[in-house]
């Protein structure tokens, strides 16, 4: 069983939802990210999403755009992201790690070479925002051969007619984008998210994590009640942008983790 | 696919929007249903005679089409070689070819029941054209424009506002065209129900490259009929500038299957293709994925998009429409770089010899023709797409020349 599947299975047995923090690799520098990642599992991160910075992140709002720019300015690259994964795997071999980003850095790296090195480094899944099911075969098939899941996104615009297309080939878990918008901007509607998660769960056997509009512990607790995971990105990245050190960031993540883990009583 | 197996260069894209290895639909899932809807709506409109009748009526009475094919007698004499004709897209309402596409797309927006328009703009020509159709059809309109471009193209910013559009300055990234496109995509993702995104060039996710090409093909189709009437034969060479490449693909596409017609696209070489300051994505870029498509891109070894540079804001884009990438690889179209300095010389020369002030974008194509026409025999014919007029550029040209106006 993959690290992702095992983690969600264990959490389901304990009737808990997963807390999934997102941080941009290399923001503000590689050592900061490495230190943060090493301590995240200890404060309750069930799965880590590591953002691969890209110069033109068109699905991201201002917070993650700025964090990507800081990371690139500090010299982050896809090769160095894999280096961060290797560092993390030296201290943690159980927490699933998912890379999230855009296709061009992978394309430039060479898709086949990338999935091979990513698997060796210990990457469990990939979320490539600008690779819809129609275009992801070139990455999905070699990734599958290396045991890496392609995590698909479903959104408020994904109709019932389109959903099978999204589910076919989906691996790891489904990522439900709770708002029609870019990361860290709008707030989600609780009723809509509850209905959407129920719809995804009935259509697929995969766990469903929700992200894009979760800003507070209260938001995260709501998501934890109805979904298998709550992803928080922009709110964490904003703490780092505001000058928070590793411990400040961990404190905030710890609050979020408690909210997620205690949500179901 | 080897060249000798191709029966036609005009069959693309395939059902998924690919021109060979280029094009496609590289967008976030939120946008996928929207571009699939758009593709469906465009497919229906394309076969609807009423849609075409309305578009043709507007192109004739509102834009002033057909645009003239003008024999540039003094430029021809000055260069001493091939006969040069100018396809006068600069004479269109709003001063450039951009309006051809905007009218096609706004009629589609209305058919789809959309009530709000957004657009990106570099030089401001597409922004002005979008603001114009928004005013004409009474739709609210937001135009995204990089802050650096706003500074370079103040007259167009004012024109857009005069037409009732809201111009939103883009501070992210390098504050130019590519960043405006990112911001427009972000707006679209956040306003999926009511908003129609009018992309200004033959780039972006399928069906935009195909759709924009179809709307701009009026340029090449008219040119073909006009040159046959004037000269009784096809030209030996057609040339156009390429940024994203919409005027060029519109001019080229109708000629792709005429083997006697040589086709040249002209890229912005800025300060030179061997400097870091240029926008020559075909000459110096490598295939990659940006803004919904796979195409040649200016990027570093890590796949980060690098900043494009050109004196002309309309060519200052690190990518290019996917059909151009395919045509380059197939060898059907050749692409040449032209520097800022060469473009400026051409800008001055055409102004003085023909009394026509060309847009800085179009000046790149003029410069290329000036470079080659003299070496061609006098019985050869060149058609050059004069994609826009240069009124918008007089301030930035004066600045380069060190003159205050």
CSV table of C-alpha atoms in Angstrom, one decimal, chain B residues 5 31 39 87 145 156-157 192 196 204-205 215 250 275 286 293 295 304 328 336 339 352 366 380 383 397:
chain,number,residue,atom,x,y,z
B,5,UNK,CA,3.7,13.3,-46.3
B,31,UNK,CA,-11.4,26.5,-16.7
B,39,UNK,CA,-15.3,25.2,-28.3
B,87,UNK,CA,-2.0,45.2,-46.5
B,145,UNK,CA,-2.4,45.6,-18.6
B,156,UNK,CA,-4.1,53.7,-25.4
B,157,UNK,CA,-4.8,53.6,-21.6
B,192,UNK,CA,-16.7,31.6,-14.5
B,196,UNK,CA,-16.0,35.9,-21.5
B,204,UNK,CA,-3.8,30.2,-25.2
B,205,UNK,CA,-5.7,27.0,-24.7
B,215,UNK,CA,-11.2,35.5,-37.4
B,250,UNK,CA,-4.3,35.5,-40.4
B,275,UNK,CA,21.8,39.6,-25.7
B,286,UNK,CA,12.5,26.0,-26.6
B,293,UNK,CA,-0.6,25.8,-24.6
B,295,UNK,CA,4.7,26.1,-27.8
B,304,UNK,CA,11.0,29.3,-15.5
B,328,UNK,CA,8.4,26.6,-38.0
B,336,UNK,CA,13.6,36.0,-38.8
B,339,UNK,CA,16.1,44.4,-33.7
B,352,UNK,CA,9.0,59.6,-44.8
B,366,UNK,CA,8.8,46.5,-42.7
B,380,UNK,CA,8.8,39.6,-57.8
B,383,UNK,CA,2.9,41.5,-49.6
B,397,UNK,CA,9.7,56.8,-30.4
